[in-house]
Amino acid sequence: MSNQKQQKPTLTGQRFKTRKRDEKERFDPTQFQESIVQGLNQTGPDLEAVAKFLDASGAKLDYRRYAETLFDILVAGGMLAPGGTLSDDVTCTEFCLFKAQEDMETMQAYAQVFHKLIRRYKYLEKGFEEEIKKLLLFLKGFTESERNKLAMLTGILLANGSISSSILGSLFNENLVKEGVSACFAVKLFKSWLSEKDINSVAASLRKVGMDNRLMELFPANKRSCEHFSKYFTDAGLKEISDFARNQQSIGARKELQKELQEQMLRGDPLRDRFQRHTPIFTEI
């Protein structure tokens, strides 16, 4: 009997205690929102104080879990329901982007708040980009003034590298394009971006994520021409964007021509036939 191993006691109750603890930490954005809104109401319109409050609150509140709620509040004053309207029965704040003055100086100050927050809490970077993509899809639910502020802010954030140009993909949403919302928003965005950086910097950023050849998609299919694009953006005071898009189209046409000529060479087509077939393209380019 002494040689038999005694059975060790098991901690069967420990598992249930863990589950109860996890249950208490259930997803509760409402309580998180109340904490953020209360802090913003106390700081008021002083954006330096707002930045300090957000910096300190990250040590006490779960920013990682409630990133979407945090950014909704900073932009719109409260949690957003699908479509872009504020959720019912939630506490909101007047101290947010959408309630701010519609001018570049104010938008630059707000951009600094977001920039400092993301620099302090790097894990918010991805969530912030996802938030901007979502907000762009909600554009129809916002007022014209709210769209303008969001466009100006987005342009500044693109200029200072806080977000990637890939967020522009949301503007190619069919409903936004069809109603002209995308093109109108893009004008404000590019004006803001070009007030901070030159066209070479903007072009490099667009090329980096493959957006340089997609700008025509800001318009419906029946208006998706170089002529329409050029006139629209030139009339809006953005000749740099117009020239850039035209140049991209010419580069694309040349690449297509080179590809087709290479295929004809591989097939062994006579040299004369190759040039006769593409004379109009050479003339156009």
PDB file of C-alpha atoms in Angstrom:
ATOM      1  CA  MET A   1       0.000   0.000   0.000  1.00  0.00           C
ATOM      2  CA  SER A   2       2.839   2.336   0.811  1.00  0.00           C
ATOM      3  CA  ASN A   3       4.220   1.860  -2.712  1.00  0.00           C
ATOM      4  CA  GLN A   4       0.979   2.980  -4.370  1.00  0.00           C
ATOM      5  CA  LYS A   5       0.884   6.567  -5.501  1.00  0.00           C
ATOM      6  CA  GLN A   6      -1.619   8.655  -3.647  1.00  0.00           C
ATOM      7  CA  GLN A   7      -4.053  10.489  -5.894  1.00  0.00           C
ATOM      8  CA  LYS A   8      -3.385  14.219  -5.862  1.00  0.00           C
ATOM      9  CA  PRO A   9      -6.300  16.513  -5.151  1.00  0.00           C
ATOM     10  CA  THR A  10      -7.658  18.322  -8.207  1.00  0.00           C
ATOM     11  CA  LEU A  11      -8.586  21.994  -8.414  1.00  0.00           C
ATOM     12  CA  THR A  12     -11.946  21.409 -10.026  1.00  0.00           C
ATOM     13  CA  GLY A  13     -13.449  24.611  -8.699  1.00  0.00           C
ATOM     14  CA  GLN A  14     -10.806  26.873 -10.180  1.00  0.00           C
ATOM     15  CA  ARG A  15     -12.209  26.649 -13.723  1.00  0.00           C
ATOM     16  CA  PHE A  16     -15.602  28.001 -12.704  1.00  0.00           C
ATOM     17  CA  LYS A  17     -14.031  30.889 -10.795  1.00  0.00           C
ATOM     18  CA  THR A  18     -12.199  31.938 -13.979  1.00  0.00           C
ATOM     19  CA  ARG A  19     -15.401  31.866 -15.951  1.00  0.00           C
ATOM     20  CA  LYS A  20     -17.160  34.082 -13.427  1.00  0.00           C
ATOM     21  CA  ARG A  21     -14.315  36.595 -13.588  1.00  0.00           C
ATOM     22  CA  ASP A  22     -14.457  36.642 -17.395  1.00  0.00           C
ATOM     23  CA  GLU A  23     -18.215  37.042 -17.250  1.00  0.00           C
ATOM     24  CA  LYS A  24     -17.807  40.248 -15.232  1.00  0.00           C
ATOM     25  CA  GLU A  25     -15.523  41.636 -17.947  1.00  0.00           C
ATOM     26  CA  ARG A  26     -18.170  41.364 -20.647  1.00  0.00           C
ATOM     27  CA  PHE A  27     -18.190  43.825 -23.540  1.00  0.00           C
ATOM     28  CA  ASP A  28     -19.794  47.026 -22.243  1.00  0.00           C
ATOM     29  CA  PRO A  29     -19.162  50.023 -24.526  1.00  0.00           C
ATOM     30  CA  THR A  30     -21.868  52.093 -22.791  1.00  0.00           C
ATOM     31  CA  GLN A  31     -19.933  52.314 -19.527  1.00  0.00           C
ATOM     32  CA  PHE A  32     -16.739  53.084 -21.463  1.00  0.00           C
ATOM     33  CA  GLN A  33     -18.537  55.831 -23.397  1.00  0.00           C
ATOM     34  CA  GLU A  34     -19.805  57.456 -20.216  1.00  0.00           C
ATOM     35  CA  SER A  35     -16.259  57.635 -18.847  1.00  0.00           C
ATOM     36  CA  ILE A  36     -14.885  59.250 -22.039  1.00  0.00           C
ATOM     37  CA  VAL A  37     -17.805  61.653 -22.440  1.00  0.00           C
ATOM     38  CA  GLN A  38     -17.539  62.763 -18.824  1.00  0.00           C
ATOM     39  CA  GLY A  39     -13.838  63.478 -19.258  1.00  0.00           C
ATOM     40  CA  LEU A  40     -14.364  65.404 -22.503  1.00  0.00           C
ATOM     41  CA  ASN A  41     -17.129  67.487 -20.938  1.00  0.00           C
ATOM     42  CA  GLN A  42     -14.756  68.393 -18.100  1.00  0.00           C
ATOM     43  CA  THR A  43     -11.885  69.387 -20.414  1.00  0.00           C
ATOM     44  CA  GLY A  44     -14.192  71.359 -22.709  1.00  0.00           C
ATOM     45  CA  PRO A  45     -12.886  72.870 -25.965  1.00  0.00           C
ATOM     46  CA  ASP A  46      -9.237  72.956 -24.810  1.00  0.00           C
ATOM     47  CA  LEU A  47      -7.681  70.366 -27.138  1.00  0.00           C
ATOM     48  CA  GLU A  48      -4.399  70.341 -25.224  1.00  0.00           C
ATOM     49  CA  ALA A  49      -6.367  69.292 -22.149  1.00  0.00           C
ATOM     50  CA  VAL A  50      -8.256  66.728 -24.252  1.00  0.00           C
ATOM     51  CA  ALA A  51      -4.972  65.191 -25.423  1.00  0.00           C
ATOM     52  CA  LYS A  52      -3.692  64.974 -21.828  1.00  0.00           C
ATOM     53  CA  PHE A  53      -6.967  63.426 -20.650  1.00  0.00           C
ATOM     54  CA  LEU A  54      -6.845  60.775 -23.395  1.00  0.00           C
ATOM     55  CA  ASP A  55      -3.196  60.038 -22.650  1.00  0.00           C
ATOM     56  CA  ALA A  56      -3.890  59.482 -18.951  1.00  0.00           C
ATOM     57  CA  SER A  57      -7.155  57.564 -19.472  1.00  0.00           C
ATOM     58  CA  GLY A  58      -5.404  54.907 -21.556  1.00  0.00           C
ATOM     59  CA  ALA A  59      -3.832  53.573 -18.375  1.00  0.00           C
ATOM     60  CA  LYS A  60      -7.251  53.105 -16.727  1.00  0.00           C
ATOM     61  CA  LEU A  61      -9.646  52.367 -19.592  1.00  0.00           C
ATOM     62  CA  ASP A  62      -9.500  49.511 -22.104  1.00  0.00           C
ATOM     63  CA  TYR A  63      -8.700  51.385 -25.334  1.00  0.00           C
ATOM     64  CA  ARG A  64      -7.758  48.172 -27.099  1.00  0.00           C
ATOM     65  CA  ARG A  65     -11.195  46.655 -26.563  1.00  0.00           C
ATOM     66  CA  TYR A  66     -13.239  49.800 -27.128  1.00  0.00           C
ATOM     67  CA  ALA A  67     -11.233  51.516 -29.874  1.00  0.00           C
ATOM     68  CA  GLU A  68     -14.239  51.921 -32.187  1.00  0.00           C
ATOM     69  CA  THR A  69     -16.307  53.504 -29.420  1.00  0.00           C
ATOM     70  CA  LEU A  70     -13.449  55.848 -28.516  1.00  0.00           C
ATOM     71  CA  PHE A  71     -13.034  57.118 -32.071  1.00  0.00           C
ATOM     72  CA  ASP A  72     -16.801  57.409 -32.622  1.00  0.00           C
ATOM     73  CA  ILE A  73     -16.976  59.730 -29.604  1.00  0.00           C
ATOM     74  CA  LEU A  74     -14.000  61.858 -30.642  1.00  0.00           C
ATOM     75  CA  VAL A  75     -15.423  62.312 -34.135  1.00  0.00           C
ATOM     76  CA  ALA A  76     -19.215  62.370 -33.693  1.00  0.00           C
ATOM     77  CA  GLY A  77     -19.722  62.870 -29.948  1.00  0.00           C
ATOM     78  CA  GLY A  78     -21.090  59.402 -29.253  1.00  0.00           C
ATOM     79  CA  MET A  79     -21.400  55.834 -30.518  1.00  0.00           C
ATOM     80  CA  LEU A  80     -22.560  55.628 -34.126  1.00  0.00           C
ATOM     81  CA  ALA A  81     -25.296  53.291 -35.292  1.00  0.00           C
ATOM     82  CA  PRO A  82     -25.076  51.692 -38.767  1.00  0.00           C
ATOM     83  CA  GLY A  83     -25.509  54.420 -41.367  1.00  0.00           C
ATOM     84  CA  GLY A  84     -23.830  57.136 -39.344  1.00  0.00           C
ATOM     85  CA  THR A  85     -26.553  58.295 -36.943  1.00  0.00           C
ATOM     86  CA  LEU A  86     -25.848  58.606 -33.232  1.00  0.00           C
ATOM     87  CA  SER A  87     -27.078  55.650 -31.195  1.00  0.00           C
ATOM     88  CA  ASP A  88     -30.245  56.241 -29.179  1.00  0.00           C
ATOM     89  CA  ASP A  89     -30.262  56.550 -25.392  1.00  0.00           C
ATOM     90  CA  VAL A  90     -26.549  57.199 -24.986  1.00  0.00           C
ATOM     91  CA  THR A  91     -24.754  60.095 -23.371  1.00  0.00           C
ATOM     92  CA  CYS A  92     -23.066  62.332 -25.941  1.00  0.00           C
ATOM     93  CA  THR A  93     -20.648  65.233 -25.839  1.00  0.00           C
ATOM     94  CA  GLU A  94     -20.575  68.504 -27.747  1.00  0.00           C
ATOM     95  CA  PHE A  95     -16.774  68.509 -27.663  1.00  0.00           C
ATOM     96  CA  CYS A  96     -15.993  66.488 -30.792  1.00  0.00           C
ATOM     97  CA  LEU A  97     -14.856  66.964 -34.381  1.00  0.00           C
ATOM     98  CA  PHE A  98     -18.339  67.302 -35.866  1.00  0.00           C
ATOM     99  CA  LYS A  99     -19.242  70.109 -33.450  1.00  0.00           C
ATOM    100  CA  ALA A 100     -15.989  72.018 -33.976  1.00  0.00           C
ATOM    101  CA  GLN A 101     -15.451  75.034 -36.222  1.00  0.00           C
ATOM    102  CA  GLU A 102     -15.079  74.266 -39.910  1.00  0.00           C
ATOM    103  CA  ASP A 103     -11.619  75.672 -40.637  1.00  0.00           C
ATOM    104  CA  MET A 104      -8.152  74.271 -41.315  1.00  0.00           C
ATOM    105  CA  GLU A 105      -6.614  75.572 -38.087  1.00  0.00           C
ATOM    106  CA  THR A 106      -9.188  73.745 -35.964  1.00  0.00           C
ATOM    107  CA  MET A 107      -8.900  70.573 -38.056  1.00  0.00           C
ATOM    108  CA  GLN A 108      -5.094  70.660 -37.688  1.00  0.00           C
ATOM    109  CA  ALA A 109      -5.529  70.881 -33.920  1.00  0.00           C
ATOM    110  CA  TYR A 110      -7.843  67.860 -33.948  1.00  0.00           C
ATOM    111  CA  ALA A 111      -5.407  65.973 -36.165  1.00  0.00           C
ATOM    112  CA  GLN A 112      -2.758  66.538 -33.496  1.00  0.00           C
ATOM    113  CA  VAL A 113      -5.050  65.023 -30.851  1.00  0.00           C
ATOM    114  CA  PHE A 114      -5.430  61.834 -32.924  1.00  0.00           C
ATOM    115  CA  HIS A 115      -1.743  61.803 -33.858  1.00  0.00           C
ATOM    116  CA  LYS A 116      -0.614  62.065 -30.213  1.00  0.00           C
ATOM    117  CA  LEU A 117      -3.110  59.420 -29.098  1.00  0.00           C
ATOM    118  CA  ILE A 118      -1.973  56.882 -31.715  1.00  0.00           C
ATOM    119  CA  ARG A 119       1.699  57.653 -31.120  1.00  0.00           C
ATOM    120  CA  ARG A 120       1.156  57.041 -27.392  1.00  0.00           C
ATOM    121  CA  TYR A 121      -0.895  53.860 -27.895  1.00  0.00           C
ATOM    122  CA  LYS A 122       0.478  52.252 -31.061  1.00  0.00           C
ATOM    123  CA  TYR A 123      -2.011  49.380 -30.919  1.00  0.00           C
ATOM    124  CA  LEU A 124      -4.760  51.884 -31.858  1.00  0.00           C
ATOM    125  CA  GLU A 125      -3.225  52.489 -35.286  1.00  0.00           C
ATOM    126  CA  LYS A 126      -5.057  49.707 -37.116  1.00  0.00           C
ATOM    127  CA  GLY A 127      -8.331  50.419 -35.336  1.00  0.00           C
ATOM    128  CA  PHE A 128      -8.108  54.085 -36.294  1.00  0.00           C
ATOM    129  CA  GLU A 129      -7.698  53.254 -39.996  1.00  0.00           C
ATOM    130  CA  GLU A 130     -10.693  50.926 -39.781  1.00  0.00           C
ATOM    131  CA  GLU A 131     -12.664  53.737 -38.143  1.00  0.00           C
ATOM    132  CA  ILE A 132     -11.846  56.168 -40.965  1.00  0.00           C
ATOM    133  CA  LYS A 133     -12.857  53.548 -43.560  1.00  0.00           C
ATOM    134  CA  LYS A 134     -16.157  53.076 -41.733  1.00  0.00           C
ATOM    135  CA  LEU A 135     -16.804  56.815 -41.457  1.00  0.00           C
ATOM    136  CA  LEU A 136     -16.254  57.233 -45.201  1.00  0.00           C
ATOM    137  CA  LEU A 137     -18.876  54.558 -45.859  1.00  0.00           C
ATOM    138  CA  PHE A 138     -21.258  56.519 -43.580  1.00  0.00           C
ATOM    139  CA  LEU A 139     -20.836  59.813 -45.480  1.00  0.00           C
ATOM    140  CA  LYS A 140     -24.457  59.911 -46.663  1.00  0.00           C
ATOM    141  CA  GLY A 141     -25.568  59.910 -43.019  1.00  0.00           C
ATOM    142  CA  PHE A 142     -23.596  63.063 -42.200  1.00  0.00           C
ATOM    143  CA  THR A 143     -24.401  66.705 -42.884  1.00  0.00           C
ATOM    144  CA  GLU A 144     -22.452  68.661 -45.493  1.00  0.00           C
ATOM    145  CA  SER A 145     -20.517  70.467 -42.756  1.00  0.00           C
ATOM    146  CA  GLU A 146     -19.651  67.173 -41.036  1.00  0.00           C
ATOM    147  CA  ARG A 147     -18.424  65.738 -44.337  1.00  0.00           C
ATOM    148  CA  ASN A 148     -16.283  68.811 -44.941  1.00  0.00           C
ATOM    149  CA  LYS A 149     -14.661  68.551 -41.503  1.00  0.00           C
ATOM    150  CA  LEU A 150     -14.022  64.835 -41.951  1.00  0.00           C
ATOM    151  CA  ALA A 151     -12.519  65.451 -45.402  1.00  0.00           C
ATOM    152  CA  MET A 152     -10.212  68.178 -44.102  1.00  0.00           C
ATOM    153  CA  LEU A 153      -9.138  66.041 -41.135  1.00  0.00           C
ATOM    154  CA  THR A 154      -8.528  62.999 -43.364  1.00  0.00           C
ATOM    155  CA  GLY A 155      -6.372  65.054 -45.734  1.00  0.00           C
ATOM    156  CA  ILE A 156      -4.212  66.261 -42.843  1.00  0.00           C
ATOM    157  CA  LEU A 157      -3.913  62.743 -41.394  1.00  0.00           C
ATOM    158  CA  LEU A 158      -2.836  61.423 -44.806  1.00  0.00           C
ATOM    159  CA  ALA A 159      -0.257  64.197 -45.034  1.00  0.00           C
ATOM    160  CA  ASN A 160       1.293  63.497 -41.638  1.00  0.00           C
ATOM    161  CA  GLY A 161       1.298  59.733 -42.135  1.00  0.00           C
ATOM    162  CA  SER A 162      -1.188  58.884 -39.380  1.00  0.00           C
ATOM    163  CA  ILE A 163      -3.233  56.790 -41.840  1.00  0.00           C
ATOM    164  CA  SER A 164      -2.592  55.001 -45.137  1.00  0.00           C
ATOM    165  CA  SER A 165      -4.025  56.047 -48.509  1.00  0.00           C
ATOM    166  CA  SER A 166      -5.712  52.637 -48.652  1.00  0.00           C
ATOM    167  CA  ILE A 167      -8.608  54.194 -46.699  1.00  0.00           C
ATOM    168  CA  LEU A 168      -9.630  55.912 -49.962  1.00  0.00           C
ATOM    169  CA  GLY A 169     -10.981  52.563 -51.142  1.00  0.00           C
ATOM    170  CA  SER A 170     -14.163  53.283 -49.144  1.00  0.00           C
ATOM    171  CA  LEU A 171     -14.910  56.191 -51.494  1.00  0.00           C
ATOM    172  CA  PHE A 172     -15.385  53.726 -54.364  1.00  0.00           C
ATOM    173  CA  ASN A 173     -18.577  52.465 -52.732  1.00  0.00           C
ATOM    174  CA  GLU A 174     -21.230  52.286 -55.475  1.00  0.00           C
ATOM    175  CA  ASN A 175     -23.903  54.302 -53.640  1.00  0.00           C
ATOM    176  CA  LEU A 176     -21.489  57.086 -52.673  1.00  0.00           C
ATOM    177  CA  VAL A 177     -20.146  57.276 -56.227  1.00  0.00           C
ATOM    178  CA  LYS A 178     -23.593  57.233 -57.826  1.00  0.00           C
ATOM    179  CA  GLU A 179     -24.832  60.203 -55.796  1.00  0.00           C
ATOM    180  CA  GLY A 180     -21.681  62.265 -56.314  1.00  0.00           C
ATOM    181  CA  VAL A 181     -20.724  62.136 -52.634  1.00  0.00           C
ATOM    182  CA  SER A 182     -17.339  60.510 -53.284  1.00  0.00           C
ATOM    183  CA  ALA A 183     -16.094  63.064 -55.823  1.00  0.00           C
ATOM    184  CA  CYS A 184     -17.254  66.018 -53.714  1.00  0.00           C
ATOM    185  CA  PHE A 185     -15.561  64.585 -50.606  1.00  0.00           C
ATOM    186  CA  ALA A 186     -12.375  63.856 -52.572  1.00  0.00           C
ATOM    187  CA  VAL A 187     -12.108  67.514 -53.633  1.00  0.00           C
ATOM    188  CA  LYS A 188     -12.115  68.699 -50.006  1.00  0.00           C
ATOM    189  CA  LEU A 189      -9.745  65.908 -48.986  1.00  0.00           C
ATOM    190  CA  PHE A 190      -7.173  66.622 -51.720  1.00  0.00           C
ATOM    191  CA  LYS A 191      -7.282  70.368 -51.058  1.00  0.00           C
ATOM    192  CA  SER A 192      -6.500  69.691 -47.409  1.00  0.00           C
ATOM    193  CA  TRP A 193      -3.776  67.164 -48.277  1.00  0.00           C
ATOM    194  CA  LEU A 194      -2.128  69.501 -50.811  1.00  0.00           C
ATOM    195  CA  SER A 195      -2.138  72.346 -48.313  1.00  0.00           C
ATOM    196  CA  GLU A 196       0.238  70.199 -46.225  1.00  0.00           C
ATOM    197  CA  LYS A 197       2.247  68.333 -48.909  1.00  0.00           C
ATOM    198  CA  ASP A 198       3.115  68.799 -52.599  1.00  0.00           C
ATOM    199  CA  ILE A 199       1.706  66.697 -55.450  1.00  0.00           C
ATOM    200  CA  ASN A 200       4.831  64.504 -55.603  1.00  0.00           C
ATOM    201  CA  SER A 201       4.286  63.426 -52.009  1.00  0.00           C
ATOM    202  CA  VAL A 202       0.578  62.802 -52.626  1.00  0.00           C
ATOM    203  CA  ALA A 203       1.363  60.805 -55.787  1.00  0.00           C
ATOM    204  CA  ALA A 204       3.948  58.668 -53.968  1.00  0.00           C
ATOM    205  CA  SER A 205       1.460  57.882 -51.218  1.00  0.00           C
ATOM    206  CA  LEU A 206      -1.214  56.877 -53.735  1.00  0.00           C
ATOM    207  CA  ARG A 207       1.207  54.695 -55.716  1.00  0.00           C
ATOM    208  CA  LYS A 208       2.357  52.921 -52.577  1.00  0.00           C
ATOM    209  CA  VAL A 209      -1.066  51.315 -52.106  1.00  0.00           C
ATOM    210  CA  GLY A 210      -2.112  51.111 -55.768  1.00  0.00           C
ATOM    211  CA  MET A 211      -4.613  53.978 -55.586  1.00  0.00           C
ATOM    212  CA  ASP A 212      -2.909  56.051 -58.295  1.00  0.00           C
ATOM    213  CA  ASN A 213      -4.757  54.261 -61.113  1.00  0.00           C
ATOM    214  CA  ARG A 214      -8.160  54.135 -59.400  1.00  0.00           C
ATOM    215  CA  LEU A 215      -9.105  57.811 -59.067  1.00  0.00           C
ATOM    216  CA  MET A 216     -11.448  57.588 -62.069  1.00  0.00           C
ATOM    217  CA  GLU A 217     -13.604  55.284 -59.920  1.00  0.00           C
ATOM    218  CA  LEU A 218     -14.735  58.342 -57.948  1.00  0.00           C
ATOM    219  CA  PHE A 219     -17.237  58.846 -60.793  1.00  0.00           C
ATOM    220  CA  PRO A 220     -20.049  56.639 -62.139  1.00  0.00           C
ATOM    221  CA  ALA A 221     -19.223  54.461 -65.152  1.00  0.00           C
ATOM    222  CA  ASN A 222     -20.960  56.820 -67.599  1.00  0.00           C
ATOM    223  CA  LYS A 223     -18.737  59.716 -66.435  1.00  0.00           C
ATOM    224  CA  ARG A 224     -15.529  57.755 -65.986  1.00  0.00           C
ATOM    225  CA  SER A 225     -13.410  59.521 -68.599  1.00  0.00           C
ATOM    226  CA  CYS A 226     -10.187  61.483 -68.459  1.00  0.00           C
ATOM    227  CA  GLU A 227     -11.981  64.535 -69.898  1.00  0.00           C
ATOM    228  CA  HIS A 228     -14.708  64.557 -67.229  1.00  0.00           C
ATOM    229  CA  PHE A 229     -12.235  63.910 -64.415  1.00  0.00           C
ATOM    230  CA  SER A 230      -9.925  66.657 -65.648  1.00  0.00           C
ATOM    231  CA  LYS A 231     -12.697  69.254 -65.950  1.00  0.00           C
ATOM    232  CA  TYR A 232     -14.230  68.391 -62.551  1.00  0.00           C
ATOM    233  CA  PHE A 233     -11.002  68.704 -60.576  1.00  0.00           C
ATOM    234  CA  THR A 234      -9.629  71.642 -62.592  1.00  0.00           C
ATOM    235  CA  ASP A 235     -12.867  73.577 -62.025  1.00  0.00           C
ATOM    236  CA  ALA A 236     -12.535  72.783 -58.307  1.00  0.00           C
ATOM    237  CA  GLY A 237      -9.051  74.340 -58.254  1.00  0.00           C
ATOM    238  CA  LEU A 238      -7.151  71.050 -58.244  1.00  0.00           C
ATOM    239  CA  LYS A 239      -5.298  71.105 -61.552  1.00  0.00           C
ATOM    240  CA  GLU A 240      -2.436  69.138 -59.932  1.00  0.00           C
ATOM    241  CA  ILE A 241      -4.775  66.164 -59.370  1.00  0.00           C
ATOM    242  CA  SER A 242      -6.205  66.547 -62.865  1.00  0.00           C
ATOM    243  CA  ASP A 243      -2.738  66.520 -64.465  1.00  0.00           C
ATOM    244  CA  PHE A 244      -1.660  63.594 -62.293  1.00  0.00           C
ATOM    245  CA  ALA A 245      -4.651  61.465 -63.352  1.00  0.00           C
ATOM    246  CA  ARG A 246      -4.112  62.309 -67.028  1.00  0.00           C
ATOM    247  CA  ASN A 247      -0.452  61.357 -66.738  1.00  0.00           C
ATOM    248  CA  GLN A 248      -1.373  58.060 -65.068  1.00  0.00           C
ATOM    249  CA  GLN A 249      -3.776  57.257 -67.886  1.00  0.00           C
ATOM    250  CA  SER A 250      -1.074  57.937 -70.490  1.00  0.00           C
ATOM    251  CA  ILE A 251       1.363  55.688 -68.621  1.00  0.00           C
ATOM    252  CA  GLY A 252      -1.305  52.973 -68.471  1.00  0.00           C
ATOM    253  CA  ALA A 253      -1.968  53.277 -72.213  1.00  0.00           C
ATOM    254  CA  ARG A 254       1.748  52.978 -73.003  1.00  0.00           C
ATOM    255  CA  LYS A 255       2.085  49.894 -70.821  1.00  0.00           C
ATOM    256  CA  GLU A 256      -0.886  48.261 -72.541  1.00  0.00           C
ATOM    257  CA  LEU A 257       0.631  49.076 -75.934  1.00  0.00           C
ATOM    258  CA  GLN A 258       4.003  47.621 -74.973  1.00  0.00           C
ATOM    259  CA  LYS A 259       2.347  44.468 -73.693  1.00  0.00           C
ATOM    260  CA  GLU A 260       0.349  44.008 -76.900  1.00  0.00           C
ATOM    261  CA  LEU A 261       3.371  44.625 -79.128  1.00  0.00           C
ATOM    262  CA  GLN A 262       5.373  42.039 -77.172  1.00  0.00           C
ATOM    263  CA  GLU A 263       2.563  39.509 -77.651  1.00  0.00           C
ATOM    264  CA  GLN A 264       2.511  40.236 -81.413  1.00  0.00           C
ATOM    265  CA  MET A 265       6.281  39.764 -81.614  1.00  0.00           C
ATOM    266  CA  LEU A 266       5.964  36.396 -79.878  1.00  0.00           C
ATOM    267  CA  ARG A 267       3.290  35.405 -82.393  1.00  0.00           C
ATOM    268  CA  GLY A 268       5.613  36.506 -85.228  1.00  0.00           C
ATOM    269  CA  ASP A 269       3.277  39.168 -86.688  1.00  0.00           C
ATOM    270  CA  PRO A 270       4.916  41.197 -89.507  1.00  0.00           C
ATOM    271  CA  LEU A 271       6.459  44.476 -88.295  1.00  0.00           C
ATOM    272  CA  ARG A 272       4.370  46.537 -90.725  1.00  0.00           C
ATOM    273  CA  ASP A 273       1.108  45.089 -89.413  1.00  0.00           C
ATOM    274  CA  ARG A 274       2.075  45.935 -85.825  1.00  0.00           C
ATOM    275  CA  PHE A 275       2.559  49.651 -86.471  1.00  0.00           C
ATOM    276  CA  GLN A 276      -0.459  49.984 -88.777  1.00  0.00           C
ATOM    277  CA  ARG A 277      -2.677  48.477 -86.112  1.00  0.00           C
ATOM    278  CA  HIS A 278      -1.475  50.923 -83.421  1.00  0.00           C
ATOM    279  CA  THR A 279      -1.059  54.144 -85.408  1.00  0.00           C
ATOM    280  CA  PRO A 280      -4.056  55.847 -83.667  1.00  0.00           C
ATOM    281  CA  ILE A 281      -2.621  54.986 -80.230  1.00  0.00           C
ATOM    282  CA  PHE A 282       0.782  56.424 -81.114  1.00  0.00           C
ATOM    283  CA  THR A 283      -0.908  59.584 -82.348  1.00  0.00           C
ATOM    284  CA  GLU A 284      -2.966  59.931 -79.164  1.00  0.00           C
ATOM    285  CA  ILE A 285       0.032  59.436 -76.887  1.00  0.00           C
TER     286      ILE A 285
END
